[in-house]
Coordinates of C-alpha atoms in Angstrom, one line a residue:
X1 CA -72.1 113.1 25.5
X2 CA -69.5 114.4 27.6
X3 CA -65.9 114.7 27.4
X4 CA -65.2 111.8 29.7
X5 CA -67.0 109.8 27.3
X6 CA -65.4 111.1 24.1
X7 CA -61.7 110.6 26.4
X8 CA -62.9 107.0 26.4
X9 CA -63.4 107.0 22.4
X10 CA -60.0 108.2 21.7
X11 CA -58.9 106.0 23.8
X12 CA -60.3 102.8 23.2
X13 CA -59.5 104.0 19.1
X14 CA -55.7 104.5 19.0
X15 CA -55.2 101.8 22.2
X16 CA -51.9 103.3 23.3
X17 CA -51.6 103.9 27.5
X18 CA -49.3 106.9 26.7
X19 CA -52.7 108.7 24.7
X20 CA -53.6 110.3 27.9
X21 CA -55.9 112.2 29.0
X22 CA -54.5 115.3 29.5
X23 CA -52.9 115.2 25.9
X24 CA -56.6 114.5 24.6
X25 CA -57.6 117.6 26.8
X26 CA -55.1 119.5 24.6
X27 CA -55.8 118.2 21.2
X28 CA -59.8 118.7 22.0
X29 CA -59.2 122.3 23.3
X30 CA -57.2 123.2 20.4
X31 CA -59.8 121.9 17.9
X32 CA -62.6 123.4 19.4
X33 CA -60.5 126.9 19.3
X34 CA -60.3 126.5 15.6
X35 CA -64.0 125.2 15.0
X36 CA -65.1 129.2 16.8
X37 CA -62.6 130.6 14.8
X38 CA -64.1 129.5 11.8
X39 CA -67.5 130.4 12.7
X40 CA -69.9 132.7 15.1
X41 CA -72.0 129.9 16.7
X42 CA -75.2 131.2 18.0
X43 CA -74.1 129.1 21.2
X44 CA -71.1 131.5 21.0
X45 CA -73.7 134.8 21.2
X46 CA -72.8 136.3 25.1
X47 CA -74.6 139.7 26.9
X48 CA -72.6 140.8 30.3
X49 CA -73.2 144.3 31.9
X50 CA -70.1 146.4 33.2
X51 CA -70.1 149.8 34.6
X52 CA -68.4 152.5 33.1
X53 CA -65.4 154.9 35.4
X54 CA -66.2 158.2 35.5
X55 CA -63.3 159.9 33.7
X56 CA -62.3 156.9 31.6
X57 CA -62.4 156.5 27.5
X58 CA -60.8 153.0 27.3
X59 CA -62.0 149.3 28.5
X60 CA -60.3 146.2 28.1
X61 CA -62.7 144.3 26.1
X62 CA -63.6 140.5 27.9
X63 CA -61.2 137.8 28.0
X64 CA -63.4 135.5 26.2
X65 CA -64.1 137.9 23.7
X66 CA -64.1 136.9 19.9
X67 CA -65.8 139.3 17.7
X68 CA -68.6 142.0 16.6
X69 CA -69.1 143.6 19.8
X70 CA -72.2 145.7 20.2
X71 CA -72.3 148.3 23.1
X72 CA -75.4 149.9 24.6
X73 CA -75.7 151.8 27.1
X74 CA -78.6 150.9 29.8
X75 CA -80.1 154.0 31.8
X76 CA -83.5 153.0 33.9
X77 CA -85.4 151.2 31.4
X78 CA -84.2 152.7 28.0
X79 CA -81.2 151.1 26.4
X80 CA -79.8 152.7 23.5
X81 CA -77.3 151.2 21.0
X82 CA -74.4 153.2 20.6
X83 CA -73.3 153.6 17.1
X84 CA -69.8 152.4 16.2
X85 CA -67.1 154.7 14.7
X86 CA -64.7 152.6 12.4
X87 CA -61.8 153.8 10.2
X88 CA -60.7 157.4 10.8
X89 CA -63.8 158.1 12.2
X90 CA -62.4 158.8 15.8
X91 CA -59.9 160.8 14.4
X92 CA -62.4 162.9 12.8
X93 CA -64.7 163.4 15.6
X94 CA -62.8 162.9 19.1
X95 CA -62.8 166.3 20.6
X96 CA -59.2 167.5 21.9
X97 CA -60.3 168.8 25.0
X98 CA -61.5 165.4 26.0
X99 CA -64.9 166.0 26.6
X100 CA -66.9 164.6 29.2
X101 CA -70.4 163.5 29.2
X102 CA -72.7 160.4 28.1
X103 CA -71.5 158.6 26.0
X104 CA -73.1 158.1 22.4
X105 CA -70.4 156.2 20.3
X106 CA -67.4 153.6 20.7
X107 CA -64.9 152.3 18.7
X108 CA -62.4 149.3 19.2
X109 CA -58.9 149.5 19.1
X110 CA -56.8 145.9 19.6
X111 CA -57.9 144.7 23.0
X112 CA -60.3 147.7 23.9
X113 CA -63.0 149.9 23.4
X114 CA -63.3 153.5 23.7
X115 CA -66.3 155.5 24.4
X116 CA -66.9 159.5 22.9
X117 CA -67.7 161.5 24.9
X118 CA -65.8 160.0 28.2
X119 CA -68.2 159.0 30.5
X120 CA -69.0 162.4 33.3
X121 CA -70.1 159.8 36.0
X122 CA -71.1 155.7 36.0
X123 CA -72.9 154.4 33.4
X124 CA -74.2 150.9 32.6
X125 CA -72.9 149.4 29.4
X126 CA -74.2 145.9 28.4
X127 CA -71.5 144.2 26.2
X128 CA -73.3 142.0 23.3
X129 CA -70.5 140.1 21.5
X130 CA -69.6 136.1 19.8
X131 CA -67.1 134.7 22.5
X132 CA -64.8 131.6 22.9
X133 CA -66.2 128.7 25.0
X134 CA -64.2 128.1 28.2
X135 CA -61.8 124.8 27.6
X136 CA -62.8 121.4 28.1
X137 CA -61.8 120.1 31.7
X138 CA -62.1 117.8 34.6
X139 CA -64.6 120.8 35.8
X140 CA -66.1 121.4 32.5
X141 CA -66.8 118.4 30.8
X142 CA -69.7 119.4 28.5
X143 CA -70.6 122.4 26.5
X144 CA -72.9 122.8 23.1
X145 CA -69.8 120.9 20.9
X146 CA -69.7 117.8 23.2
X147 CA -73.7 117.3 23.2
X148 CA -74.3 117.9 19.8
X149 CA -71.1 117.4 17.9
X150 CA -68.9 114.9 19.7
X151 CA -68.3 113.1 16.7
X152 CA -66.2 116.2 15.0
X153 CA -64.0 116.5 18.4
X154 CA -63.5 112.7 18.5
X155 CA -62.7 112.2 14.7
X156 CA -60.3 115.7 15.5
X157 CA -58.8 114.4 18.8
X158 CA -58.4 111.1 17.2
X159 CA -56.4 112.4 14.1
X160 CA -54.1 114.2 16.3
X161 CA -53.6 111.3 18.4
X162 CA -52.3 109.3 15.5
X163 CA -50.4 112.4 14.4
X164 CA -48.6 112.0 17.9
X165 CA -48.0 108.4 17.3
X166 CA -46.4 108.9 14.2
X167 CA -49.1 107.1 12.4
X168 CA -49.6 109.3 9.4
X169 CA -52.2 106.5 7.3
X170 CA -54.7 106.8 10.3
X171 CA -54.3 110.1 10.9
X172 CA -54.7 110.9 7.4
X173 CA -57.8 108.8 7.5
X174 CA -59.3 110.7 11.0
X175 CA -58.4 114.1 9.7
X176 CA -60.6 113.3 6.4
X177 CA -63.1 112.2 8.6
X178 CA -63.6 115.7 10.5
X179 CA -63.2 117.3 7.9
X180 CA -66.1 116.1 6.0
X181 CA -67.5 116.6 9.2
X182 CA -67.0 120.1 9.6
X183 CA -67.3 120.6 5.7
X184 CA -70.9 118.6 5.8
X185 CA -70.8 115.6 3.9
X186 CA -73.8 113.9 4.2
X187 CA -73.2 110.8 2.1
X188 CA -70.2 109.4 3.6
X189 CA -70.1 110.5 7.3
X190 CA -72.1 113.0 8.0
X191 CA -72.7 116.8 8.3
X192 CA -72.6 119.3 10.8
X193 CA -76.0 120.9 11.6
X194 CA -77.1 124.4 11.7
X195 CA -75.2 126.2 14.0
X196 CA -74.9 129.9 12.3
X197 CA -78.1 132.3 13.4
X198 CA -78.5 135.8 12.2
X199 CA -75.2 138.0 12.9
X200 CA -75.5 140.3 15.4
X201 CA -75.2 143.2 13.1
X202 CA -73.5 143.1 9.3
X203 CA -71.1 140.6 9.4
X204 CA -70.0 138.6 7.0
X205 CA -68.6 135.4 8.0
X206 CA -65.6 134.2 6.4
X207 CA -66.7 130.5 5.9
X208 CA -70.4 129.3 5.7
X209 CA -70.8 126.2 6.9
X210 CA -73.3 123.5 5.5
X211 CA -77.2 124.4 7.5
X212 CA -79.3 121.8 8.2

């Protein structure tokens, strides 16, 4: 299924002309934000490559960026993981004299990552990291939620569209619906299968959901 088609379900459910669209676009979009925050997808695992600046510590990490990034650095054919420094470990170790030289660590700091020692010339750094899925659009009208869980983003979409219409009995009654959806209820609607692989390193997510 694609979003045109779930569009069309919304629709079709609330039958109201002023349900457009571009509001369902919205309401779609913001649930399927939530969904990846609740969750690293293994649909949601991404590897890009980036060169490193000679003379430069600090890289804005990617836009689409969620969480757990891994960093190794790729020279010929030998890539080595760099280990990551957490805490007051960069504190403890950075040298003050900013050394120069190839880089063995990283650490993360808000919207960057920082590399010790700074990079003496360009490197090849591939970026491993759990990233948010580009919005739904007229461009974009499929992606791993619409094809194999449309009905959670149409029971969501649909709640809000109630919610909009100031119909709080159906959208109480949509909202239940995606959440046992989400939750994994299989006796009364359904449940959400296996989406979860192995983290990319130790993390611990902060909600399991239910695995097929």
């Amino acid at each position: 299924m694609n979003v045109t088609d779930i569009i069309t379900q919304v629709q079709e459910t609330v039958d109201r002309k002023d349900v457009t669209p571009a509001r369902i676009y919205t309401w779609l979009n913001n649930r399927q934000r939530t969904i990846q925050q609740i969750e690293n997808a293994y649909f949601m695992n991404k590897t890009v490559t980036t060169p490193t600046i000679a003379g430069q510590r600090s890289y804005v990490v990617p836009l689409d960026y969620k969480d757990e990034l891994i960093i190794s650095l790729l020279d010929g054919n030998q890539r080595t993981i760099l280990p990551k420094w957490r805490s007051t470990e960069p504190e403890r170790h950075v040298s003050a004299n900013d050394r120069q030289g190839k880089p063995n660590n990283y650490w993360i700091w808000e919207e960057a990552y920082f590399l010790e020692p700074i990079p003496d010339k360009v490197y090849t750094l591939e970026l491993r990291y759990y990233s948010y899925l580009a919005d739904l659009s007229a461009t974009n009208l499929t992606n791993e939620f619409t094809k194999i869980f449309p009905d959670l983003l149409i029971s969501g979409a649909t709640a809000d569209a109630f919610t909009y219409l100031f119909e709080p009995t159906q959208a109480a009654i949509w909202e239940q619906k995606y959440g046992l959806f989400l939750l994994g209820d299989r006796v009364t609607v359904g449940y959400l299968p296996q989406i979860r692989k192995r983290s990319l390193s130790n993390y611990n997510p902060r909600m399991r959901l239910q695995l097929r």
